[in-house]
Amino acid sequence: MIDKFTVSRVVDGDTFDVIPKWKWDGRSGNRVRIRNFNAAELDATGEKGKRALHQKQVLTALILNKKVELRYVQRIDQFDRLVCSVYCNGKNLEYVLTSKEHDYDEIRTAFRSALKHKN
């Protein structure tokens, strides 16, 4: 594990920014990409675009302004994102986001909480 960080911004369904900056292998940055998960691109059209927006909304509801642990770093990719496993509330987001049996109760609770804080 590198450390615990606060998610300051969700970029898309698999990428987000953290504070403070992470440090790994002599480099540092704010951007993180979830290992073993590939969300649709936000600039996609049609159904893919709708799926991309939904994936970003799910990730936002789950982690925005929350503490996450960055573990099992794989690499820093060509976009200077730290590619690693991400844990929130003890749950590995790789599993939560890729499982065919999403923890929908957790996602619904996160959405409700996000809506309460928005109003």
Tab-separated table of C-alpha atoms in Angstrom:
chain	number	residue	atom	x	y	z
A	1	MET	CA	0.000	0.000	0.000
A	2	ILE	CA	1.250	3.477	-0.811
A	3	ASP	CA	-1.001	5.416	1.548
A	4	LYS	CA	-4.500	6.812	2.019
A	5	PHE	CA	-5.659	9.677	-0.167
A	6	THR	CA	-8.779	11.781	-0.648
A	7	VAL	CA	-10.453	11.674	-4.062
A	8	SER	CA	-10.746	15.267	-5.257
A	9	ARG	CA	-12.131	14.708	-8.774
A	10	VAL	CA	-13.489	11.866	-10.888
A	11	VAL	CA	-12.309	12.200	-14.488
A	12	ASP	CA	-14.209	9.271	-15.994
A	13	GLY	CA	-15.320	5.753	-15.080
A	14	ASP	CA	-11.822	4.447	-14.324
A	15	THR	CA	-9.687	7.524	-13.585
A	16	PHE	CA	-9.653	10.038	-10.749
A	17	ASP	CA	-7.458	12.599	-8.973
A	18	VAL	CA	-6.275	12.401	-5.371
A	19	ILE	CA	-4.811	14.714	-2.773
A	20	PRO	CA	-2.115	14.791	-1.599
A	21	LYS	CA	0.051	13.632	-4.512
A	22	TRP	CA	1.072	9.969	-4.615
A	23	LYS	CA	4.772	9.095	-4.764
A	24	TRP	CA	6.067	5.924	-6.395
A	25	ASP	CA	9.309	4.855	-8.031
A	26	GLY	CA	10.792	8.354	-7.865
A	27	ARG	CA	7.748	9.986	-9.475
A	28	SER	CA	4.661	11.713	-8.143
A	29	GLY	CA	1.265	12.874	-9.340
A	30	ASN	CA	-2.416	13.192	-8.601
A	31	ARG	CA	-4.013	11.060	-11.307
A	32	VAL	CA	-4.911	7.412	-10.657
A	33	ARG	CA	-6.342	4.728	-12.951
A	34	ILE	CA	-8.050	1.654	-11.528
A	35	ARG	CA	-6.142	-1.488	-12.435
A	36	ASN	CA	-7.923	-4.211	-14.469
A	37	PHE	CA	-10.938	-2.046	-15.282
A	38	ASN	CA	-11.538	-0.244	-18.551
A	39	ALA	CA	-14.472	2.167	-18.654
A	40	ALA	CA	-15.967	3.440	-21.900
A	41	GLU	CA	-14.636	6.784	-23.143
A	42	LEU	CA	-16.745	9.846	-22.335
A	43	ASP	CA	-16.471	11.174	-25.901
A	44	ALA	CA	-18.100	8.011	-27.273
A	45	THR	CA	-21.486	8.300	-28.951
A	46	GLY	CA	-24.717	6.338	-28.654
A	47	GLU	CA	-24.970	3.511	-26.140
A	48	LYS	CA	-21.227	3.577	-25.448
A	49	GLY	CA	-21.462	7.247	-24.514
A	50	LYS	CA	-24.400	6.564	-22.187
A	51	ARG	CA	-22.466	3.701	-20.573
A	52	ALA	CA	-19.415	5.971	-20.133
A	53	LEU	CA	-21.499	8.611	-18.362
A	54	HIS	CA	-23.136	5.989	-16.147
A	55	GLN	CA	-19.745	4.512	-15.217
A	56	LYS	CA	-18.466	7.970	-14.249
A	57	GLN	CA	-21.591	8.592	-12.151
A	58	VAL	CA	-21.156	5.258	-10.351
A	59	LEU	CA	-17.487	5.911	-9.602
A	60	THR	CA	-18.289	9.463	-8.470
A	61	ALA	CA	-20.968	8.215	-6.091
A	62	LEU	CA	-18.616	5.586	-4.677
A	63	ILE	CA	-15.429	7.601	-4.111
A	64	LEU	CA	-15.672	11.391	-4.606
A	65	ASN	CA	-14.450	13.203	-1.465
A	66	LYS	CA	-13.772	9.866	0.232
A	67	LYS	CA	-10.570	8.266	1.459
A	68	VAL	CA	-9.084	5.555	-0.740
A	69	GLU	CA	-6.097	3.269	-0.344
A	70	LEU	CA	-3.798	2.760	-3.328
A	71	ARG	CA	-2.288	-0.737	-3.381
A	72	TYR	CA	-0.457	-3.126	-5.714
A	73	VAL	CA	0.922	-0.547	-8.128
A	74	GLN	CA	1.276	-1.956	-11.613
A	75	ARG	CA	2.948	0.983	-13.377
A	76	ILE	CA	2.704	4.639	-14.341
A	77	ASP	CA	1.086	4.740	-17.765
A	78	GLN	CA	1.706	6.987	-20.791
A	79	PHE	CA	-0.721	9.568	-19.365
A	80	ASP	CA	1.206	9.761	-16.041
A	81	ARG	CA	-1.555	7.940	-14.174
A	82	LEU	CA	-0.656	5.595	-11.346
A	83	VAL	CA	-2.245	2.267	-12.349
A	84	CYS	CA	-3.053	0.323	-9.200
A	85	SER	CA	-5.677	-1.416	-7.117
A	86	VAL	CA	-7.947	0.999	-5.291
A	87	TYR	CA	-9.743	0.235	-2.031
A	88	CYS	CA	-12.576	2.281	-0.553
A	89	ASN	CA	-14.177	1.267	2.742
A	90	GLY	CA	-12.129	-1.927	2.584
A	91	LYS	CA	-13.554	-2.979	-0.790
A	92	ASN	CA	-11.463	-3.466	-3.906
A	93	LEU	CA	-12.995	-1.292	-6.640
A	94	GLU	CA	-11.700	-3.654	-9.343
A	95	TYR	CA	-14.089	-6.248	-7.951
A	96	VAL	CA	-16.962	-3.863	-7.222
A	97	LEU	CA	-16.872	-2.375	-10.738
A	98	THR	CA	-16.245	-5.559	-12.738
A	99	SER	CA	-18.352	-8.082	-10.841
A	100	LYS	CA	-21.518	-9.199	-12.573
A	101	GLU	CA	-23.036	-9.033	-9.111
A	102	HIS	CA	-22.341	-5.377	-8.329
A	103	ASP	CA	-22.904	-4.432	-4.746
A	104	TYR	CA	-25.982	-2.480	-5.792
A	105	ASP	CA	-26.956	-1.658	-2.216
A	106	GLU	CA	-23.627	0.100	-1.746
A	107	ILE	CA	-23.988	1.944	-5.063
A	108	ARG	CA	-27.597	2.990	-4.274
A	109	THR	CA	-26.517	4.229	-0.845
A	110	ALA	CA	-23.649	6.182	-2.405
A	111	PHE	CA	-26.026	7.767	-4.953
A	112	ARG	CA	-28.522	8.747	-2.238
A	113	SER	CA	-25.753	10.256	-0.140
A	114	ALA	CA	-24.398	12.202	-3.125
A	115	LEU	CA	-27.882	13.554	-3.916
A	116	LYS	CA	-28.438	14.666	-0.297
A	117	HIS	CA	-25.169	16.596	-0.283
A	118	LYS	CA	-25.948	18.146	-3.675
A	119	ASN	CA	-29.241	19.693	-2.518
